[in-house]
Coordinates of C-alpha atoms in Angstrom, one line a residue:
M15 CA 9.3 -14.4 3.8
K16 CA 10.9 -11.0 4.2
V17 CA 7.7 -9.0 4.4
L18 CA 4.6 -9.2 6.6
S19 CA 1.7 -7.6 4.7
I20 CA -1.4 -6.5 6.7
Q21 CA -4.8 -5.4 5.3
V22 CA -6.2 -3.4 8.2
P23 CA -9.9 -2.5 8.5
A24 CA -10.3 1.2 7.9
P25 CA -12.9 3.8 6.9
C26 CA -12.3 5.7 3.6
P27 CA -13.2 9.3 2.6
L28 CA -13.0 8.4 -1.1
A29 CA -15.1 6.5 -3.6
C30 CA -12.8 5.2 -6.4
A31 CA -14.9 3.6 -9.2
F32 CA -12.5 0.7 -9.5
C33 CA -11.9 0.1 -5.7
R34 CA -10.8 -3.5 -5.1
T35 CA -11.8 -3.4 -1.4
P36 CA -15.1 -1.4 -1.3
D37 CA -16.4 -2.9 1.9
H38 CA -14.6 -0.2 3.9
N39 CA -13.9 -0.7 7.6
E40 CA -15.2 -4.2 7.7
G41 CA -13.2 -6.9 9.5
D42 CA -12.0 -7.8 13.0
L43 CA -9.5 -5.3 14.4
Q44 CA -8.5 -7.4 17.4
K45 CA -7.9 -10.5 15.3
V46 CA -5.8 -8.6 12.9
L47 CA -3.7 -7.1 15.7
Q48 CA -3.3 -10.6 17.3
A49 CA -2.3 -12.1 14.0
V50 CA 0.4 -9.4 13.6
K51 CA 1.8 -10.2 17.1
D52 CA 1.7 -13.9 16.3
N53 CA 3.4 -13.6 12.9
I54 CA 5.8 -10.6 13.0
E55 CA 8.9 -12.5 14.0
G56 CA 11.3 -13.5 11.2
H57 CA 10.3 -10.6 8.9
E58 CA 12.4 -7.6 7.8
E59 CA 9.6 -5.2 6.9
V60 CA 5.9 -4.7 7.7
Y61 CA 3.7 -3.5 4.8
I62 CA 0.5 -1.9 6.0
T63 CA -2.5 -1.7 3.6
S64 CA -6.2 -1.5 4.2
N65 CA -9.7 -1.9 2.9
G66 CA -10.1 1.9 3.3
E67 CA -7.6 4.6 4.1
T68 CA -4.8 3.0 6.0
G69 CA -4.0 5.7 8.5
L70 CA -7.6 6.0 9.6
S71 CA -7.6 2.5 11.0
S72 CA -7.8 2.6 14.8
I73 CA -4.9 0.0 15.0
F74 CA -2.6 1.7 12.5
G75 CA -0.5 3.4 15.1
E76 CA -0.3 0.3 17.3
I77 CA 1.0 -1.8 14.4
V78 CA 3.6 0.9 13.5
S79 CA 4.8 1.0 17.1
L80 CA 4.9 -2.8 17.3
A81 CA 7.0 -3.1 14.1
R82 CA 9.4 -0.4 15.3
E83 CA 9.9 -2.1 18.7
K84 CA 11.0 -5.2 16.7
G85 CA 13.4 -3.1 14.7
L86 CA 11.5 -3.6 11.4
G87 CA 11.0 -1.2 8.6
V88 CA 7.4 0.0 8.1
A89 CA 6.0 0.7 4.6
V90 CA 2.4 2.0 4.0
L91 CA 0.1 1.9 1.0
C92 CA -2.3 4.9 1.3
A93 CA -4.0 7.9 -0.4
T94 CA -3.9 10.7 2.2
E95 CA -1.5 12.5 4.5
R96 CA -3.1 10.9 7.5
S97 CA -1.2 7.7 6.8
V98 CA 2.2 9.5 6.3
V99 CA 3.9 9.4 9.6
P100 CA 7.6 10.0 10.6
G101 CA 10.0 7.1 10.3
L102 CA 8.4 5.1 7.5
C103 CA 10.9 3.3 5.3
R104 CA 8.6 3.8 2.3
V105 CA 5.2 5.2 1.5
E106 CA 3.2 4.1 -1.6
I107 CA 0.6 6.8 -2.4
S108 CA -2.4 5.9 -4.6
L109 CA -2.8 8.5 -7.3
N110 CA -5.8 8.6 -9.6
Q111 CA -8.6 11.0 -10.6
Y112 CA -10.5 10.3 -7.4
T113 CA -7.5 10.7 -5.0
E114 CA -5.4 13.3 -6.7
P115 CA -6.0 16.4 -4.4
L116 CA -5.4 14.3 -1.2
A117 CA -2.6 12.3 -2.8
I118 CA -0.7 15.4 -3.8
R119 CA -0.8 16.6 -0.2
A120 CA 0.4 13.2 1.0
I121 CA 3.3 13.3 -1.5
E122 CA 4.3 16.7 -0.2
K123 CA 4.2 15.6 3.4
A124 CA 6.3 12.5 2.7
K125 CA 8.9 14.7 1.0
R126 CA 9.0 17.1 4.0
L127 CA 9.5 14.1 6.3
G128 CA 12.2 12.7 4.1
I129 CA 10.3 9.4 3.5
P130 CA 11.1 7.6 0.2
T131 CA 8.0 8.0 -1.9
V132 CA 6.3 5.8 -4.5
I133 CA 3.3 6.7 -6.6
S134 CA 0.9 3.7 -7.0
M135 CA -1.4 3.8 -10.1
V136 CA -3.9 1.5 -11.7
D137 CA -3.5 0.8 -15.4
T138 CA -7.0 1.0 -16.8
G139 CA -5.7 0.9 -20.4
A140 CA -4.4 4.5 -21.0
P141 CA -0.7 4.8 -21.7
I142 CA 1.4 5.4 -18.6
N143 CA 5.2 5.8 -18.5
P144 CA 6.3 5.2 -14.9
E145 CA 9.6 7.1 -15.3
D146 CA 7.8 10.2 -16.7
V147 CA 5.3 10.1 -13.8
A148 CA 8.3 9.9 -11.3
K149 CA 9.9 13.0 -12.9
Q150 CA 6.6 14.9 -13.0
Y151 CA 6.0 14.5 -9.2
G152 CA 9.6 14.3 -8.1
V153 CA 9.2 10.9 -6.4
D154 CA 11.5 7.9 -5.9
G155 CA 9.4 5.3 -7.7
V156 CA 6.2 4.5 -9.5
L157 CA 4.2 1.3 -9.4
V158 CA 1.7 0.8 -12.2
R159 CA -0.7 -2.0 -11.3
S160 CA -2.8 -3.9 -13.9
L161 CA -6.5 -3.5 -13.2
Q162 CA -8.0 -6.6 -11.6
A163 CA -11.6 -7.9 -11.7
E164 CA -12.1 -7.4 -7.9
G165 CA -14.4 -5.3 -5.8
K166 CA -16.0 -2.6 -7.9
S167 CA -14.1 -3.5 -11.0
L168 CA -15.6 -6.1 -13.3
N169 CA -12.8 -5.9 -15.8
K170 CA -9.1 -6.6 -16.2
A171 CA -6.9 -4.2 -18.1
G172 CA -3.4 -2.9 -18.6
S173 CA -0.1 -4.4 -17.3
T174 CA 2.0 -4.2 -14.2
K175 CA 5.3 -2.3 -14.4
W176 CA 7.4 -0.1 -12.2
F177 CA 10.3 2.4 -12.0
S178 CA 12.6 3.2 -9.2
R179 CA 15.1 6.1 -9.3
I180 CA 18.8 5.0 -9.3
G181 CA 20.0 5.1 -5.7
A182 CA 16.5 5.2 -4.2
K183 CA 16.2 3.3 -0.9
L184 CA 12.8 1.8 -1.1
G185 CA 13.2 -1.2 1.1
Q186 CA 11.3 -4.4 0.0
F187 CA 9.8 -2.9 -3.1
P188 CA 7.6 -4.0 -4.7
V189 CA 5.7 -6.4 -2.4
A190 CA 3.9 -9.3 -4.0
A191 CA 0.8 -8.9 -1.7
Y192 CA -1.6 -8.5 -4.6
R193 CA -2.5 -10.7 -7.6
E194 CA -0.9 -8.3 -10.2
L195 CA 2.4 -8.5 -8.4
V196 CA 2.8 -12.2 -8.2
G197 CA 6.0 -13.2 -9.9
F198 CA 7.3 -9.6 -9.8
G199 CA 7.6 -8.5 -6.2
V200 CA 9.1 -9.6 -2.9
D201 CA 7.4 -12.7 -1.4
T202 CA 5.3 -11.9 1.6
T203 CA 3.1 -13.3 4.4
C204 CA -0.4 -11.8 4.2
I205 CA -2.9 -11.1 6.9
N206 CA -6.3 -10.0 5.7
H207 CA -8.9 -7.7 7.4
N208 CA -10.3 -10.6 9.4
G209 CA -7.0 -11.5 10.9
V210 CA -6.6 -14.6 8.7
L211 CA -3.4 -15.7 6.9
V212 CA -4.2 -15.7 3.2
P213 CA -2.2 -16.1 0.0
L214 CA -3.0 -12.6 -1.3
L215 CA -4.7 -9.4 -0.2
G216 CA -7.3 -7.3 -2.0
G217 CA -10.7 -8.4 -3.1
V218 CA -9.6 -12.0 -3.9

C-alpha cells in the first residue's frame, strides 16, 4: 500500500445534512496515534481525514509532524482553513452548501501557501462537471463522490468522477479510502477513529 489513511477523532463546526460520520469527535485519540506509529513504515503518503473537521483534532499536528519526520507526503481532507498547514502535498477541501463560506477561505489559504488543491464534492444527483468546477475556483483538481447511504444519509445517488489539471502534482490522488472510490483510487491502509485497521473509512 502506498498510502496510510487515518480517520482522526475531531469536533466539527458544521452540520452537513448528508454527513457520513455524524458522531463527531468520538473515538480513541491515543489508540489512533499508536496505530499510526505502528503502521506508518512502508508508505509514501499519509492521508488524514476525520469524523469532524480534521485540523481541529488534538492529534492532527502530531501526525503531520510524525509523517514529515519519516519523509512522507501529507494530504488532508477538510472543510476549513484550520486544517490547511504549510508543507502539505495536497489538500482536499469539502465544498457544499453547508461548508461553502469556510471552504472558500480554505481554498484561498491553500493557494497562498502554494499547496496543490482539490475540491471534494458529493454528487446528490444534480449535474456536476468537475472540469468546470476546477476552472471556476482555480484549483488543481475536483473529486465528485457518489452519495453513500452512511451516517445521516439514507440514500445513494450520483456517480464518482474526478478531474485533475494537466501537470498538477497531486501526490497519491485519489485515495481509495472510501466505498465510492474502491476500484478508482490508490490502494490504502486504513485506520479508523478507534485506532483499528479497517478495510474502508467513513460510516461503514
